[in-house]
Amino acid sequence: MSSDHFLAIEAGGTKIWLAAFSASGAELERVRVDTGEASATLAILKKQIREMAGSWGEPRAVGLASFGPLDLDERSEEFGSLIGTPNPGWSGVSFVGAIREITPAPMGVQTDVNAAALAEGAVGACRGVDNFAYVTVGTGIGVGIVVHGTLLGGIHHTEVGHMRVSRAEGDRFEGSCPFHKDCLEGMASGRSMEMRWGQKAETLPSDHDAWRIEADYLAQLCLTLNYTIRVERIVLGGGVMNQPQLLPKVRQRFHEMCNNYAMGAATDVGAFLVEPGVTETTPGLYGAYLLAKKALA
Ligand code: ADP
Ligand code: ZN
């Protein structure tokens, strides 16, 4: 059996995508695994990886783009493990270790948002842009930042999703983050929307006040990225951004908050705050494919 393909894994708080990619980056097959309790989920994931190898052969390399926080220090004994994550039951779990048990293929690892940022820079909405951020508004909120063409991070990957925010007018929700309560993720993630409104974000009507509140928090994030990193573009992705009324509201609120101060690239807000450009597959999966290719090289 030919084995000219790469295995890409994108792990989020709600679901894990597993995909076979051709050497040229076309998605060949994709399988979804729901993110449940860690050991049961990993068992299903391993079974699916084996089944995929049955169809496509052993992968040449594997790319893993996972929710965090992840230990990405290759000298660490905990390399590839999750550290104190808000996803219940996953702290200390090693994705890398689980995948290593079933395939010896070279593996590249990054956070889901950093991988998605790499994808948007390579083939998506930030091609040719040196300074940008990719934001996912999903079960949690993550931000991958590229500065002068390189992923930003100090001793660890960034954790901008947990920045502090000012309360949106009229919002009395206490916040869902188990560590900080009312940080950005605690107030604006899909999980927080479900807790605040007692129903999943995708079931809220498009004219619900939830979207004004959501746009306020995301605009605060974009303002911070504009003023700190001086990015040229911000890509907003993730499940919650599937609501078409949300991005225009974020643009409008961002514009009001900045109040024409030091707009930089944000002067043209429509070109500054954009949807993902990777649409044939997900930015996270394409990023995982890029990680796999790099691991092989
Ligand atoms: P993950 O966090 O696993 O990467 P997603 O990015 O799809 O997955 O985020 C899941 C979150 O997004 C859930 O909280 C869900 O309620 C929300 N969500 C999914 N689809 C939509 C939609 N069409 N509109 C609004 N919210 C959505
Ligand atoms: Zn937090």
Short mmCIF file of C-alpha atoms and ligand atoms in Angstrom, two decimals:
data_model
loop_
_atom_site.label_atom_id
_atom_site.label_comp_id
_atom_site.label_asym_id
_atom_site.label_seq_id
_atom_site.Cartn_x
_atom_site.Cartn_y
_atom_site.Cartn_z
CA MET A 1 0.00 0.00 0.00
CA SER A 2 1.34 3.41 -0.94
CA SER A 3 2.08 5.62 2.03
CA ASP A 4 2.54 8.98 0.49
CA HIS A 5 0.15 10.74 2.81
CA PHE A 6 0.31 12.75 5.99
CA LEU A 7 -1.88 12.40 9.06
CA ALA A 8 -3.24 15.67 10.45
CA ILE A 9 -4.98 15.91 13.82
CA GLU A 10 -6.79 18.98 15.12
CA ALA A 11 -7.98 18.58 18.70
CA GLY A 12 -10.50 21.02 20.14
CA GLY A 13 -12.60 21.10 23.30
CA THR A 14 -15.71 19.84 21.46
CA LYS A 15 -14.33 17.66 18.68
CA ILE A 16 -11.17 16.18 17.26
CA TRP A 17 -10.65 16.06 13.49
CA LEU A 18 -8.43 13.39 12.05
CA ALA A 19 -7.53 13.74 8.37
CA ALA A 20 -5.36 12.13 5.72
CA PHE A 21 -3.64 14.69 3.47
CA SER A 22 -1.93 14.06 0.15
CA ALA A 23 1.71 15.12 -0.17
CA SER A 24 0.53 18.24 -2.01
CA GLY A 25 -1.86 19.24 0.79
CA ALA A 26 -5.26 18.02 -0.41
CA GLU A 27 -7.53 16.60 2.27
CA LEU A 28 -8.32 12.99 1.32
CA GLU A 29 -10.47 11.79 4.20
CA ARG A 30 -11.68 13.29 7.46
CA VAL A 31 -13.08 11.63 10.58
CA ARG A 32 -14.62 13.31 13.64
CA VAL A 33 -14.15 12.12 17.21
CA ASP A 34 -16.11 13.91 19.95
CA THR A 35 -13.95 15.25 22.78
CA GLY A 36 -15.23 13.41 25.84
CA GLU A 37 -13.46 11.91 28.84
CA ALA A 38 -9.73 11.71 28.08
CA SER A 39 -8.92 7.98 28.17
CA ALA A 40 -12.07 6.93 26.27
CA THR A 41 -11.51 9.67 23.69
CA LEU A 42 -7.87 8.68 23.18
CA ALA A 43 -8.90 5.03 22.76
CA ILE A 44 -11.35 6.00 19.99
CA LEU A 45 -8.76 8.29 18.43
CA LYS A 46 -6.17 5.51 18.31
CA LYS A 47 -8.69 3.11 16.77
CA GLN A 48 -9.54 5.69 14.10
CA ILE A 49 -5.86 6.33 13.36
CA ARG A 50 -5.37 2.58 12.86
CA GLU A 51 -8.41 2.42 10.57
CA MET A 52 -7.08 5.33 8.55
CA ALA A 53 -3.73 3.57 8.22
CA GLY A 54 -5.71 0.53 6.99
CA SER A 55 -7.17 2.65 4.16
CA TRP A 56 -4.22 4.85 3.27
CA GLY A 57 -1.13 3.06 4.63
CA GLU A 58 1.15 4.27 7.40
CA PRO A 59 1.50 8.05 7.30
CA ARG A 60 4.86 9.53 6.33
CA ALA A 61 4.52 11.95 9.23
CA VAL A 62 1.94 13.17 11.73
CA GLY A 63 0.99 16.74 12.64
CA LEU A 64 -0.86 17.42 15.88
CA ALA A 65 -2.60 20.74 16.49
CA SER A 66 -4.11 20.58 19.96
CA PHE A 67 -5.97 22.74 22.42
CA GLY A 68 -3.70 23.82 25.24
CA PRO A 69 -1.97 24.67 27.38
CA LEU A 70 0.58 22.29 25.87
CA ASP A 71 4.14 21.61 26.98
CA LEU A 72 6.09 22.32 23.77
CA ASP A 73 9.57 22.22 25.31
CA GLU A 74 11.26 19.31 23.51
CA ARG A 75 13.71 18.88 26.41
CA SER A 76 10.81 18.38 28.83
CA GLU A 77 9.73 14.92 29.97
CA GLU A 78 6.17 16.22 29.68
CA PHE A 79 6.62 17.23 26.01
CA GLY A 80 3.27 17.14 24.23
CA SER A 81 1.27 16.89 27.47
CA LEU A 82 -1.61 19.15 28.44
CA ILE A 83 -0.95 21.33 31.46
CA GLY A 84 -3.81 22.55 33.69
CA THR A 85 -6.36 22.85 30.88
CA PRO A 86 -9.93 24.18 31.34
CA ASN A 87 -11.14 21.03 29.50
CA PRO A 88 -12.25 18.77 32.36
CA GLY A 89 -10.15 15.63 32.89
CA TRP A 90 -7.46 16.42 30.32
CA SER A 91 -4.77 17.98 32.54
CA GLY A 92 -1.56 15.95 32.43
CA VAL A 93 -2.78 13.85 29.48
CA SER A 94 -0.21 13.29 26.74
CA PHE A 95 -1.59 13.39 23.21
CA VAL A 96 1.88 12.84 21.81
CA GLY A 97 2.40 9.78 24.04
CA ALA A 98 -0.91 8.26 22.93
CA ILE A 99 -0.10 8.72 19.23
CA ARG A 100 3.47 7.49 19.71
CA GLU A 101 2.03 4.20 21.03
CA ILE A 102 0.59 3.42 17.60
CA THR A 103 2.82 5.05 15.02
CA PRO A 104 6.57 5.59 14.79
CA ALA A 105 6.15 8.30 12.12
CA PRO A 106 7.88 11.65 12.74
CA MET A 107 5.52 14.06 14.52
CA GLY A 108 5.17 17.82 14.66
CA VAL A 109 3.20 19.39 17.50
CA GLN A 110 1.76 22.85 18.08
CA THR A 111 -1.28 24.43 19.67
CA ASP A 112 -4.38 24.39 17.48
CA VAL A 113 -4.35 28.17 17.08
CA ASN A 114 -0.64 28.42 16.30
CA ALA A 115 -1.07 25.73 13.66
CA ALA A 116 -4.08 27.56 12.22
CA ALA A 117 -2.05 30.77 12.12
CA LEU A 118 0.70 29.00 10.16
CA ALA A 119 -1.93 27.76 7.69
CA GLU A 120 -3.50 31.19 7.22
CA GLY A 121 -0.03 32.64 6.62
CA ALA A 122 0.93 29.93 4.12
CA VAL A 123 -2.22 29.58 2.02
CA GLY A 124 -5.02 31.58 3.64
CA ALA A 125 -6.06 35.13 4.47
CA CYS A 126 -2.57 36.21 5.61
CA ARG A 127 -0.46 35.15 2.64
CA GLY A 128 2.23 37.79 2.22
CA VAL A 129 1.36 39.40 5.58
CA ASP A 130 4.25 39.42 8.09
CA ASN A 131 2.36 40.41 11.24
CA PHE A 132 -1.02 38.91 12.01
CA ALA A 133 -3.09 36.97 14.50
CA TYR A 134 -5.45 34.02 14.18
CA VAL A 135 -8.25 33.91 16.75
CA THR A 136 -10.45 30.89 17.33
CA VAL A 137 -13.73 31.42 19.12
CA GLY A 138 -14.77 27.86 19.80
CA THR A 139 -15.28 25.86 22.99
CA GLY A 140 -12.48 28.06 24.34
CA ILE A 141 -10.71 31.08 22.88
CA GLY A 142 -7.18 30.85 21.53
CA VAL A 143 -4.94 33.31 19.71
CA GLY A 144 -1.93 32.46 17.53
CA ILE A 145 0.29 35.44 16.73
CA VAL A 146 2.86 35.77 13.96
CA VAL A 147 5.37 38.64 14.17
CA HIS A 148 7.87 39.25 11.37
CA GLY A 149 6.85 35.88 9.95
CA THR A 150 7.52 33.91 13.15
CA LEU A 151 5.12 32.49 15.76
CA LEU A 152 5.23 34.63 18.88
CA GLY A 153 5.89 33.04 22.26
CA GLY A 154 8.28 33.54 25.14
CA ILE A 155 9.08 30.56 27.35
CA HIS A 156 5.67 29.09 26.39
CA HIS A 157 3.06 29.63 23.71
CA THR A 158 0.92 32.72 24.28
CA GLU A 159 -2.31 32.60 26.33
CA VAL A 160 -4.09 35.67 25.05
CA GLY A 161 -7.48 33.95 25.35
CA HIS A 162 -7.20 34.43 29.11
CA MET A 163 -6.59 38.18 29.05
CA ARG A 164 -8.76 40.33 31.29
CA VAL A 165 -11.68 42.19 29.75
CA SER A 166 -14.03 44.97 30.84
CA ARG A 167 -17.62 43.90 31.25
CA ALA A 168 -19.92 44.53 28.31
CA GLU A 169 -22.77 46.85 29.26
CA GLY A 170 -25.53 44.97 31.04
CA ASP A 171 -23.65 41.65 31.22
CA ARG A 172 -24.03 40.09 34.67
CA PHE A 173 -22.68 36.61 33.82
CA GLU A 174 -20.04 35.56 36.37
CA GLY A 175 -17.82 33.90 33.77
CA SER A 176 -17.02 30.28 32.93
CA CYS A 177 -13.23 30.05 33.17
CA PRO A 178 -12.33 27.62 35.99
CA PHE A 179 -9.14 29.63 36.61
CA HIS A 180 -10.19 33.28 36.16
CA LYS A 181 -13.99 33.28 35.90
CA ASP A 182 -14.48 36.44 33.80
CA CYS A 183 -11.42 36.47 31.54
CA LEU A 184 -12.00 36.73 27.76
CA GLU A 185 -12.51 32.97 27.38
CA GLY A 186 -14.72 32.94 30.48
CA MET A 187 -16.99 35.61 28.95
CA ALA A 188 -16.92 35.00 25.20
CA SER A 189 -16.12 31.34 24.40
CA GLY A 190 -18.80 29.01 23.06
CA ARG A 191 -18.76 27.28 26.44
CA SER A 192 -19.39 30.58 28.25
CA MET A 193 -22.27 31.46 25.88
CA GLU A 194 -23.89 28.12 26.60
CA MET A 195 -23.59 28.69 30.36
CA ARG A 196 -24.79 32.31 30.19
CA TRP A 197 -27.84 31.71 28.01
CA GLY A 198 -28.67 28.09 28.94
CA GLN A 199 -28.48 27.02 25.29
CA LYS A 200 -25.79 26.46 22.70
CA ALA A 201 -24.60 29.51 20.78
CA GLU A 202 -25.75 28.05 17.47
CA THR A 203 -29.35 27.95 18.72
CA LEU A 204 -29.53 31.66 19.69
CA PRO A 205 -31.47 33.86 17.21
CA SER A 206 -29.34 36.19 15.11
CA ASP A 207 -30.99 39.29 16.66
CA HIS A 208 -30.39 38.10 20.25
CA ASP A 209 -28.54 40.53 22.56
CA ALA A 210 -25.96 37.75 23.01
CA TRP A 211 -24.29 38.85 19.77
CA ARG A 212 -23.86 42.48 20.92
CA ILE A 213 -22.20 41.22 24.11
CA GLU A 214 -20.06 38.70 22.21
CA ALA A 215 -18.92 41.37 19.73
CA ASP A 216 -17.95 43.68 22.60
CA TYR A 217 -15.54 41.15 24.12
CA LEU A 218 -14.03 40.15 20.79
CA ALA A 219 -13.57 43.82 19.87
CA GLN A 220 -11.61 44.28 23.13
CA LEU A 221 -9.31 41.45 22.08
CA CYS A 222 -8.82 42.96 18.63
CA LEU A 223 -8.09 46.38 20.14
CA THR A 224 -5.44 44.82 22.38
CA LEU A 225 -3.84 43.02 19.42
CA ASN A 226 -3.89 46.22 17.38
CA TYR A 227 -2.24 48.26 20.13
CA THR A 228 0.24 45.71 21.50
CA ILE A 229 1.49 43.63 18.58
CA ARG A 230 0.54 46.17 15.88
CA VAL A 231 -0.68 43.34 13.68
CA GLU A 232 -1.64 44.04 10.08
CA ARG A 233 -4.57 41.64 10.04
CA ILE A 234 -6.64 39.50 12.43
CA VAL A 235 -8.40 36.34 11.26
CA LEU A 236 -11.44 35.34 13.32
CA GLY A 237 -12.38 31.66 13.09
CA GLY A 238 -13.85 28.87 15.22
CA GLY A 239 -17.39 27.55 15.60
CA VAL A 240 -18.94 30.69 17.12
CA MET A 241 -17.73 32.84 14.20
CA ASN A 242 -19.99 30.79 11.90
CA GLN A 243 -22.69 33.33 12.80
CA PRO A 244 -22.64 35.74 9.83
CA GLN A 245 -23.99 38.67 11.89
CA LEU A 246 -21.07 38.50 14.33
CA LEU A 247 -18.05 39.70 12.34
CA PRO A 248 -19.75 42.98 11.20
CA LYS A 249 -20.68 43.66 14.84
CA VAL A 250 -17.09 43.03 15.98
CA ARG A 251 -15.79 45.40 13.27
CA GLN A 252 -18.22 48.12 14.32
CA ARG A 253 -17.53 47.80 18.05
CA PHE A 254 -13.76 47.65 17.43
CA HIS A 255 -13.98 50.85 15.39
CA GLU A 256 -15.94 52.58 18.17
CA MET A 257 -13.52 51.43 20.87
CA CYS A 258 -10.39 52.52 19.00
CA ASN A 259 -12.03 55.89 18.32
CA ASN A 260 -9.58 56.62 15.50
CA TYR A 261 -6.53 56.43 17.79
CA ALA A 262 -3.41 54.83 16.23
CA MET A 263 -5.41 52.77 13.79
CA GLY A 264 -2.44 51.60 11.71
CA ALA A 265 -3.56 48.79 9.44
CA ALA A 266 -6.96 48.86 11.14
CA THR A 267 -7.99 52.04 9.31
CA ASP A 268 -9.63 49.73 6.77
CA VAL A 269 -11.46 47.62 9.35
CA GLY A 270 -13.00 45.36 6.69
CA ALA A 271 -9.53 44.29 5.54
CA PHE A 272 -8.20 44.22 9.11
CA LEU A 273 -10.74 41.86 10.72
CA VAL A 274 -11.40 38.98 8.34
CA GLU A 275 -12.73 35.44 8.02
CA PRO A 276 -10.35 32.51 7.55
CA GLY A 277 -9.01 32.12 4.02
CA VAL A 278 -8.50 28.37 4.38
CA THR A 279 -11.89 26.93 3.46
CA GLU A 280 -11.23 23.64 1.60
CA THR A 281 -10.22 22.16 4.94
CA THR A 282 -9.97 23.77 8.39
CA PRO A 283 -7.09 26.15 9.16
CA GLY A 284 -6.15 23.91 12.12
CA LEU A 285 -6.04 20.75 10.00
CA TYR A 286 -4.03 22.41 7.25
CA GLY A 287 -1.69 23.72 9.94
CA ALA A 288 -1.32 20.17 11.28
CA TYR A 289 -0.45 19.00 7.75
CA LEU A 290 2.24 21.72 7.59
CA LEU A 291 3.61 20.55 10.96
CA ALA A 292 3.77 16.97 9.65
CA LYS A 293 5.63 18.06 6.52
CA LYS A 294 8.08 20.06 8.63
CA ALA A 295 8.63 17.08 10.96
CA LEU A 296 9.59 14.97 7.96
CA ALA A 297 11.99 17.58 6.66
P1 ADP B 1 -13.58 23.10 19.04
O1 ADP B 1 -13.67 24.04 20.18
O2 ADP B 1 -13.71 21.66 19.41
O3 ADP B 1 -12.37 23.36 18.16
P2 ADP B 1 -15.52 24.64 17.44
O4 ADP B 1 -14.52 25.63 16.96
O5 ADP B 1 -16.52 24.15 16.45
O6 ADP B 1 -14.85 23.34 18.07
O7 ADP B 1 -16.26 25.31 18.65
C1 ADP B 1 -17.31 24.68 19.32
C2 ADP B 1 -18.15 25.78 19.97
O8 ADP B 1 -18.69 26.61 18.94
C3 ADP B 1 -19.30 25.25 20.76
O9 ADP B 1 -19.38 26.01 21.97
C4 ADP B 1 -20.52 25.51 19.89
O10 ADP B 1 -21.67 25.81 20.64
C5 ADP B 1 -20.09 26.71 19.07
N1 ADP B 1 -20.63 26.67 17.71
C6 ADP B 1 -20.49 25.69 16.79
N2 ADP B 1 -21.15 26.01 15.65
C7 ADP B 1 -21.71 27.22 15.85
C8 ADP B 1 -22.52 28.10 15.05
N3 ADP B 1 -22.90 27.78 13.81
N4 ADP B 1 -22.91 29.26 15.61
C9 ADP B 1 -22.54 29.60 16.86
N5 ADP B 1 -21.80 28.82 17.65
C10 ADP B 1 -21.38 27.65 17.17
ZN ZN B 2 -9.25 32.22 31.97
#
